[in-house]
């Protein structure tokens, strides 16, 4: 089975994802109250000895360790001695070795398995565009900072690296793909969920004020990505075709777009899903916050660039022609992040990868 | 949670395990009839929409693809549209990346996911010395060529690399560990199994005629391992301490030892496990069989050594002092297999890693 997501997009391997993404952990920690609320509303009768939760788009699992620990505690409080299955899911090219080691306490992060009996971590390489667990067996589905990845790329953008910079027909193609994908994500979850089961989904968005990841008032991160990458074409470092191929298969939906399938005769509503609450939040970039304290531009750039790199590197690399020698592709990617780093070093003010998410809680009503 | 198995023992990574172990696949294919028989006896009432099977000690999953495909077919025949969960389990340092890719069809092996709807592969990094799935949820537990690995090493052997060459107190320590470990393995499975669920366990043994892996009438593989490794001490390539540290944490149980916990007031009997059938089988070494056809000693050695290497290399490597530079440890291990290969090249007759297993089928009666 090939995954419907673009196959070669991966988060950084070897546990580096979690080390470089303190902000992603902050985002998840901020969702933990919703997780506890969700668990508190799952009907006791829906859990017959085993409570099943999932973490979709888990990467190496390091950023959600604290959330999972709290969730298990909440399950035990409400459902007594119920066994807990924690299903970690990501695509087949995810670093499952890092995931297994981090969850089992060999990765240098504080795990939760020592604290509880009867907890069963399981890993799945099934994309969230398919059902990950059998029908009706899921009590809590969780996902953070993952469902902005589309199931495929609706096309290459002529003049930008991300749909936030697209206009007209190009933008509409991405928006249409994002609508279809959101519906697919919700319908697969509706199959998985037990009656009364809940979802807590934290998804990158364009908020009510037009803000999105790396664009919250200062420098626009994607505009800088695009300008630097365009500059590589002008210098002759990459070709026009490689420039265009560097199109992130992502879309930042608005709250209206998230809400649509739950309204009226929308597909999610018909499948028995109810949107209980939704709010947008900005979680500040921890590296920019540190910079405000220490004021050292070099230190800021050194800490900041790896967090951009975790999620974008494999896409830049994949855009480069395979006719190039492997070492050459790697060197171009290194040069790209070096150029971004130099820019931050020389003009640090305004750089920040603030996270802008919609936090949603959803219930399966029947 | 640290795994109770020796942590640094791993099968070869990157899919090489399955490529180098055609014999291990033959062993599993030979167990498929037992798997189908087991599925045919699981009570229909025990399966409420989801059939759960496990493959314990799966390594990269390549050797069991055919068995799992047949098992899913048998489940669908008996239980209709039941969803099938296939839980692949191995220790946290297993190559889960290779496993995920092979199972999801990205590893160059023929998978089974394209053929069936409603099949949910899941991966677990929990050792078979612990419960891998929640109580009462398992319908078929399978394991091949894995449960000879002890939960720990009862000591270093003074004059051999494997318990097959131990005598007296040294041997008894390994036998006692093997008894305790077999009981633990069975009790954890008794917890996991649904009433009427079954196990098909294929475990390396010492058979009724005293044969065991690599010792079926010709050259004794472990005796050669030991002689060559001893020779490395005499040449000054490895120290006496490193010689002793190379003690495989394995034991080849006899049929009497396998049967004991099922008899009378044995622990497995008290836990509701019944041994339905057991037989020992010798599966011939495919590389020695090829050599009989082609007669080319060099070709034989080139094909044969990697299959020994898959399961023994990490133990040799781990026995070498960490005070040595990393490259030096690797070089010694390379030299060791080169020496074994030279021996096979020069005197190919009688070399064969024939597999000697006990095949067991076990039922949870209540």
GROMACS .gro file of C-alpha atoms in nm, chain B residues 6-339:
model
  334
  372UNK     CA    1   1.972  -0.780   2.634
  373UNK     CA    2   1.931  -0.436   2.483
  374UNK     CA    3   2.199  -0.429   2.222
  375UNK     CA    4   2.115  -0.751   2.043
  376UNK     CA    5   1.958  -0.675   1.711
  377UNK     CA    6   1.894  -0.851   1.386
  378UNK     CA    7   2.050  -0.697   1.077
  379UNK     CA    8   1.895  -0.367   0.975
  380UNK     CA    9   1.771  -0.210   0.652
  381UNK     CA   10   1.579  -0.518   0.535
  382UNK     CA   11   1.900  -0.723   0.518
  383UNK     CA   12   1.758  -0.964   0.776
  384UNK     CA   13   1.492  -1.089   0.537
  385UNK     CA   14   1.719  -1.085   0.235
  386UNK     CA   15   1.979  -1.300   0.410
  387UNK     CA   16   1.741  -1.539   0.579
  388UNK     CA   17   1.561  -1.733   0.311
  389UNK     CA   18   1.581  -2.025   0.554
  390UNK     CA   19   1.389  -1.835   0.822
  391UNK     CA   20   1.114  -1.773   0.567
  392UNK     CA   21   1.103  -2.146   0.486
  393UNK     CA   22   1.063  -2.214   0.858
  394UNK     CA   23   0.764  -1.977   0.877
  395UNK     CA   24   0.609  -2.108   0.558
  396UNK     CA   25   0.628  -2.453   0.717
  397UNK     CA   26   0.425  -2.325   1.013
  398UNK     CA   27   0.149  -2.177   0.800
  399UNK     CA   28  -0.062  -2.494   0.808
  400UNK     CA   29  -0.059  -2.476   1.187
  401UNK     CA   30  -0.163  -2.111   1.169
  402UNK     CA   31  -0.457  -2.196   0.945
  403UNK     CA   32  -0.556  -2.484   1.174
  404UNK     CA   33  -0.537  -2.251   1.476
  405UNK     CA   34  -0.756  -1.986   1.312
  406UNK     CA   35  -1.006  -2.257   1.217
  407UNK     CA   36  -1.047  -2.349   1.585
  408UNK     CA   37  -1.082  -1.999   1.734
  409UNK     CA   38  -1.447  -1.980   1.844
  410UNK     CA   39  -1.655  -1.754   1.621
  411UNK     CA   40  -1.805  -1.598   1.933
  412UNK     CA   41  -1.458  -1.491   2.051
  413UNK     CA   42  -1.422  -1.251   1.759
  414UNK     CA   43  -1.646  -0.947   1.785
  415UNK     CA   44  -1.568  -0.762   1.464
  416UNK     CA   45  -1.190  -0.753   1.511
  417UNK     CA   46  -0.944  -1.041   1.487
  418UNK     CA   47  -0.608  -0.966   1.651
  419UNK     CA   48  -0.293  -1.156   1.567
  420UNK     CA   49   0.068  -1.094   1.669
  421UNK     CA   50   0.407  -1.178   1.522
  422UNK     CA   51   0.648  -1.176   1.814
  423UNK     CA   52   1.015  -1.128   1.729
  424UNK     CA   53   0.922  -1.015   1.380
  425UNK     CA   54   1.258  -0.847   1.294
  426UNK     CA   55   1.193  -0.659   0.967
  427UNK     CA   56   0.871  -0.849   0.892
  428UNK     CA   57   0.985  -0.974   0.554
  429UNK     CA   58   1.003  -1.343   0.640
  430UNK     CA   59   0.641  -1.364   0.761
  431UNK     CA   60   0.466  -1.172   0.479
  432UNK     CA   61   0.342  -1.493   0.315
  433UNK     CA   62   0.221  -1.641   0.643
  434UNK     CA   63   0.033  -1.323   0.735
  435UNK     CA   64  -0.131  -1.312   0.391
  436UNK     CA   65  -0.253  -1.669   0.433
  437UNK     CA   66  -0.367  -1.601   0.788
  438UNK     CA   67  -0.575  -1.301   0.680
  439UNK     CA   68  -0.737  -1.515   0.411
  440UNK     CA   69  -0.821  -1.781   0.672
  441UNK     CA   70  -0.964  -1.518   0.907
  442UNK     CA   71  -1.187  -1.378   0.632
  443UNK     CA   72  -1.307  -1.726   0.545
  444UNK     CA   73  -1.406  -1.807   0.903
  445UNK     CA   74  -1.500  -1.466   1.046
  446UNK     CA   75  -1.638  -1.288   0.739
  447UNK     CA   76  -1.569  -0.914   0.725
  448UNK     CA   77  -1.390  -0.898   1.061
  449UNK     CA   78  -1.117  -0.634   1.070
  450UNK     CA   79  -0.771  -0.783   1.122
  451UNK     CA   80  -0.510  -0.624   1.344
  452UNK     CA   81  -0.160  -0.755   1.282
  453UNK     CA   82   0.065  -0.659   1.573
  454UNK     CA   83   0.434  -0.689   1.484
  455UNK     CA   84   0.650  -0.693   1.796
  456UNK     CA   85   1.021  -0.680   1.858
  457UNK     CA   86   1.256  -0.504   2.099
  458UNK     CA   87   1.302  -0.125   2.096
  459UNK     CA   88   1.633  -0.145   1.908
  460UNK     CA   89   1.484  -0.350   1.625
  461UNK     CA   90   1.484  -0.182   1.283
  462UNK     CA   91   1.126  -0.054   1.287
  463UNK     CA   92   1.196   0.166   0.986
  464UNK     CA   93   1.265  -0.140   0.773
  465UNK     CA   94   0.961  -0.312   0.925
  466UNK     CA   95   0.725  -0.022   0.845
  467UNK     CA   96   0.853   0.006   0.489
  468UNK     CA   97   0.843  -0.367   0.418
  469UNK     CA   98   0.490  -0.408   0.556
  470UNK     CA   99   0.371  -0.101   0.365
  471UNK     CA  100   0.514  -0.222   0.036
  472UNK     CA  101   0.810   0.018   0.016
  473UNK     CA  102   1.074  -0.245   0.092
  474UNK     CA  103   1.091  -0.441  -0.232
  475UNK     CA  104   0.898  -0.740  -0.096
  476UNK     CA  105   0.548  -0.840  -0.204
  477UNK     CA  106   0.317  -0.713   0.067
  478UNK     CA  107  -0.041  -0.812   0.144
  479UNK     CA  108  -0.205  -0.476   0.220
  480UNK     CA  109  -0.310  -0.415  -0.140
  481UNK     CA  110  -0.508  -0.739  -0.139
  482UNK     CA  111  -0.734  -0.679   0.159
  483UNK     CA  112  -0.949  -0.405   0.306
  484UNK     CA  113  -0.981  -0.372   0.679
  485UNK     CA  114  -0.631  -0.487   0.773
  486UNK     CA  115  -0.451  -0.276   1.034
  487UNK     CA  116  -0.078  -0.336   1.082
  488UNK     CA  117   0.057  -0.212   1.414
  489UNK     CA  118   0.410  -0.224   1.550
  490UNK     CA  119   0.512  -0.275   1.911
  491UNK     CA  120   0.851  -0.233   2.074
  492UNK     CA  121   0.744  -0.438   2.374
  493UNK     CA  122   0.942  -0.758   2.435
  494UNK     CA  123   0.759  -1.092   2.445
  495UNK     CA  124   0.865  -1.111   2.811
  496UNK     CA  125   0.590  -0.856   2.874
  497UNK     CA  126   0.229  -0.834   2.760
  498UNK     CA  127   0.227  -0.676   2.416
  499UNK     CA  128  -0.151  -0.630   2.385
  500UNK     CA  129  -0.420  -0.578   2.652
  501UNK     CA  130  -0.561  -0.877   2.843
  502UNK     CA  131  -0.798  -1.108   2.660
  503UNK     CA  132  -0.767  -0.937   2.323
  504UNK     CA  133  -0.541  -1.174   2.128
  505UNK     CA  134  -0.682  -1.441   1.897
  506UNK     CA  135  -0.363  -1.575   1.744
  507UNK     CA  136  -0.013  -1.531   1.878
  508UNK     CA  137   0.265  -1.631   1.640
  509UNK     CA  138   0.639  -1.641   1.686
  510UNK     CA  139   0.917  -1.800   1.484
  511UNK     CA  140   1.288  -1.829   1.558
  512UNK     CA  141   1.283  -1.576   1.841
  513UNK     CA  142   1.206  -1.734   2.180
  514UNK     CA  143   1.547  -1.899   2.216
  515UNK     CA  144   1.671  -1.551   2.315
  516UNK     CA  145   1.677  -1.542   2.694
  517UNK     CA  146   1.558  -1.240   2.892
  518UNK     CA  147   1.915  -1.188   3.005
  519UNK     CA  148   2.250  -1.362   3.018
  520UNK     CA  149   2.285  -1.586   3.325
  521UNK     CA  150   2.661  -1.551   3.305
  522UNK     CA  151   2.959  -1.567   3.072
  523UNK     CA  152   3.076  -1.910   2.962
  524UNK     CA  153   3.443  -1.983   3.032
  525UNK     CA  154   3.508  -2.207   2.734
  526UNK     CA  155   3.235  -2.164   2.472
  527UNK     CA  156   3.020  -1.903   2.297
  528UNK     CA  157   2.689  -2.087   2.338
  529UNK     CA  158   2.515  -2.295   2.606
  530UNK     CA  159   2.523  -2.594   2.370
  531UNK     CA  160   2.893  -2.616   2.462
  532UNK     CA  161   2.847  -2.558   2.836
  533UNK     CA  162   2.865  -2.827   3.102
  534UNK     CA  163   2.794  -2.870   3.472
  535UNK     CA  164   2.692  -2.565   3.674
  536UNK     CA  165   2.738  -2.331   3.378
  537UNK     CA  166   2.493  -2.530   3.171
  538UNK     CA  167   2.246  -2.558   3.459
  539UNK     CA  168   2.242  -2.180   3.504
  540UNK     CA  169   2.136  -2.140   3.141
  541UNK     CA  170   1.882  -2.422   3.167
  542UNK     CA  171   1.729  -2.264   3.478
  543UNK     CA  172   1.705  -1.925   3.307
  544UNK     CA  173   1.546  -2.092   3.005
  545UNK     CA  174   1.287  -2.267   3.228
  546UNK     CA  175   1.196  -1.942   3.403
  547UNK     CA  176   1.184  -1.750   3.074
  548UNK     CA  177   0.964  -2.010   2.901
  549UNK     CA  178   0.720  -1.987   3.190
  550UNK     CA  179   0.720  -1.605   3.171
  551UNK     CA  180   0.661  -1.615   2.795
  552UNK     CA  181   0.364  -1.849   2.838
  553UNK     CA  182   0.209  -1.661   3.131
  554UNK     CA  183   0.221  -1.330   2.944
  555UNK     CA  184   0.055  -1.499   2.646
  556UNK     CA  185  -0.209  -1.651   2.875
  557UNK     CA  186  -0.294  -1.295   2.984
  558UNK     CA  187  -0.313  -1.170   2.627
  559UNK     CA  188  -0.519  -1.452   2.475
  560UNK     CA  189  -0.895  -1.444   2.441
  561UNK     CA  190  -1.071  -1.763   2.557
  562UNK     CA  191  -1.026  -2.012   2.274
  563UNK     CA  192  -0.742  -1.810   2.125
  564UNK     CA  193  -0.434  -1.999   2.008
  565UNK     CA  194  -0.057  -1.972   1.983
  566UNK     CA  195   0.166  -2.109   1.709
  567UNK     CA  196   0.521  -2.098   1.843
  568UNK     CA  197   0.819  -2.212   1.642
  569UNK     CA  198   1.120  -2.215   1.870
  570UNK     CA  199   1.477  -2.332   1.819
  571UNK     CA  200   1.527  -2.657   2.012
  572UNK     CA  201   1.759  -2.946   2.078
  573UNK     CA  202   1.565  -3.225   1.913
  574UNK     CA  203   1.514  -3.587   2.019
  575UNK     CA  204   1.839  -3.682   1.843
  576UNK     CA  205   2.045  -3.404   1.998
  577UNK     CA  206   2.048  -3.191   1.684
  578UNK     CA  207   2.024  -2.815   1.696
  579UNK     CA  208   2.089  -2.512   1.474
  580UNK     CA  209   2.400  -2.570   1.266
  581UNK     CA  210   2.462  -2.912   1.420
  582UNK     CA  211   2.280  -3.177   1.221
  583UNK     CA  212   2.552  -3.423   1.135
  584UNK     CA  213   2.821  -3.221   0.956
  585UNK     CA  214   3.032  -2.939   1.091
  586UNK     CA  215   2.907  -2.802   1.425
  587UNK     CA  216   2.858  -2.431   1.357
  588UNK     CA  217   2.888  -2.323   1.721
  589UNK     CA  218   3.201  -2.532   1.766
  590UNK     CA  219   3.352  -2.346   1.469
  591UNK     CA  220   3.238  -2.010   1.608
  592UNK     CA  221   3.410  -2.102   1.934
  593UNK     CA  222   3.730  -2.236   1.778
  594UNK     CA  223   3.774  -1.931   1.556
  595UNK     CA  224   3.702  -1.689   1.839
  596UNK     CA  225   3.942  -1.878   2.067
  597UNK     CA  226   4.198  -1.851   1.788
  598UNK     CA  227   4.154  -1.473   1.794
  599UNK     CA  228   4.259  -1.479   2.162
  600UNK     CA  229   4.565  -1.687   2.081
  601UNK     CA  230   4.662  -1.446   1.804
  602UNK     CA  231   4.619  -1.157   2.047
  603UNK     CA  232   4.335  -1.004   1.843
  604UNK     CA  233   4.087  -1.020   2.130
  605UNK     CA  234   4.136  -1.043   2.506
  606UNK     CA  235   4.036  -1.328   2.734
  607UNK     CA  236   3.763  -1.102   2.879
  608UNK     CA  237   3.626  -1.030   2.533
  609UNK     CA  238   3.634  -1.401   2.456
  610UNK     CA  239   3.420  -1.475   2.762
  611UNK     CA  240   3.187  -1.179   2.704
  612UNK     CA  241   3.095  -1.337   2.370
  613UNK     CA  242   2.836  -1.563   2.526
  614UNK     CA  243   2.509  -1.581   2.338
  615UNK     CA  244   2.210  -1.529   2.570
  616UNK     CA  245   2.028  -1.823   2.411
  617UNK     CA  246   1.917  -2.170   2.505
  618UNK     CA  247   1.788  -2.452   2.290
  619UNK     CA  248   1.523  -2.627   2.498
  620UNK     CA  249   1.425  -2.993   2.456
  621UNK     CA  250   1.067  -3.106   2.390
  622UNK     CA  251   1.050  -3.216   2.754
  623UNK     CA  252   1.146  -2.867   2.863
  624UNK     CA  253   0.884  -2.712   2.634
  625UNK     CA  254   0.618  -2.954   2.761
  626UNK     CA  255   0.686  -2.927   3.136
  627UNK     CA  256   0.476  -2.615   3.219
  628UNK     CA  257   0.171  -2.771   3.049
  629UNK     CA  258   0.180  -3.086   3.261
  630UNK     CA  259   0.010  -3.151   3.595
  631UNK     CA  260   0.018  -2.839   3.809
  632UNK     CA  261   0.257  -2.660   3.572
  633UNK     CA  262   0.226  -2.283   3.545
  634UNK     CA  263   0.091  -2.286   3.188
  635UNK     CA  264  -0.169  -2.551   3.273
  636UNK     CA  265  -0.285  -2.349   3.572
  637UNK     CA  266  -0.312  -2.040   3.350
  638UNK     CA  267  -0.545  -2.227   3.116
  639UNK     CA  268  -0.301  -2.313   2.838
  640UNK     CA  269  -0.318  -2.651   2.667
  641UNK     CA  270  -0.043  -2.785   2.439
  642UNK     CA  271  -0.241  -2.924   2.144
  643UNK     CA  272   0.049  -3.049   1.935
  644UNK     CA  273   0.427  -3.033   1.916
  645UNK     CA  274   0.678  -3.175   1.675
  646UNK     CA  275   1.040  -3.104   1.593
  647UNK     CA  276   1.151  -3.039   1.238
  648UNK     CA  277   1.475  -2.981   1.055
  649UNK     CA  278   1.456  -2.718   0.780
  650UNK     CA  279   1.760  -2.754   0.558
  651UNK     CA  280   2.003  -2.469   0.506
  652UNK     CA  281   1.912  -2.327   0.162
  653UNK     CA  282   2.272  -2.219   0.097
  654UNK     CA  283   2.415  -2.567   0.163
  655UNK     CA  284   2.141  -2.713  -0.056
  656UNK     CA  285   2.237  -2.471  -0.336
  657UNK     CA  286   2.602  -2.570  -0.293
  658UNK     CA  287   2.512  -2.935  -0.348
  659UNK     CA  288   2.371  -2.828  -0.684
  660UNK     CA  289   2.638  -2.583  -0.802
  661UNK     CA  290   2.949  -2.712  -0.620
  662UNK     CA  291   3.114  -2.367  -0.615
  663UNK     CA  292   3.273  -2.324  -0.270
  664UNK     CA  293   3.336  -1.953  -0.312
  665UNK     CA  294   2.977  -1.887  -0.413
  666UNK     CA  295   2.861  -2.096  -0.116
  667UNK     CA  296   3.074  -1.904   0.134
  668UNK     CA  297   2.963  -1.570  -0.008
  669UNK     CA  298   2.596  -1.662   0.030
  670UNK     CA  299   2.629  -1.851   0.358
  671UNK     CA  300   2.821  -1.615   0.588
  672UNK     CA  301   2.562  -1.331   0.580
  673UNK     CA  302   2.295  -1.562   0.724
  674UNK     CA  303   2.518  -1.641   1.025
  675UNK     CA  304   2.601  -1.276   1.053
  676UNK     CA  305   2.240  -1.148   1.076
  677UNK     CA  306   2.181  -1.285   1.426
  678UNK     CA  307   2.532  -1.315   1.574
  679UNK     CA  308   2.711  -0.998   1.464
  680UNK     CA  309   2.567  -0.762   1.727
  681UNK     CA  310   2.669  -1.006   2.003
  682UNK     CA  311   3.028  -1.035   1.881
  683UNK     CA  312   3.044  -0.658   1.845
  684UNK     CA  313   2.898  -0.606   2.193
  685UNK     CA  314   3.156  -0.841   2.346
  686UNK     CA  315   3.444  -0.620   2.234
  687UNK     CA  316   3.567  -0.361   2.478
  688UNK     CA  317   3.419  -0.015   2.434
  689UNK     CA  318   3.769   0.112   2.516
  690UNK     CA  319   3.859   0.007   2.163
  691UNK     CA  320   3.800   0.264   1.891
  692UNK     CA  321   3.469   0.202   1.710
  693UNK     CA  322   3.645   0.123   1.385
  694UNK     CA  323   3.864  -0.135   1.555
  695UNK     CA  324   3.567  -0.327   1.694
  696UNK     CA  325   3.406  -0.329   1.352
  697UNK     CA  326   3.732  -0.452   1.192
  698UNK     CA  327   3.764  -0.743   1.437
  699UNK     CA  328   3.408  -0.851   1.365
  700UNK     CA  329   3.472  -0.826   0.991
  701UNK     CA  330   3.788  -1.034   1.032
  702UNK     CA  331   3.597  -1.295   1.227
  703UNK     CA  332   3.339  -1.354   0.954
  704UNK     CA  333   3.613  -1.338   0.692
  705UNK     CA  334   3.796  -1.617   0.877
   0.00000   0.00000   0.00000
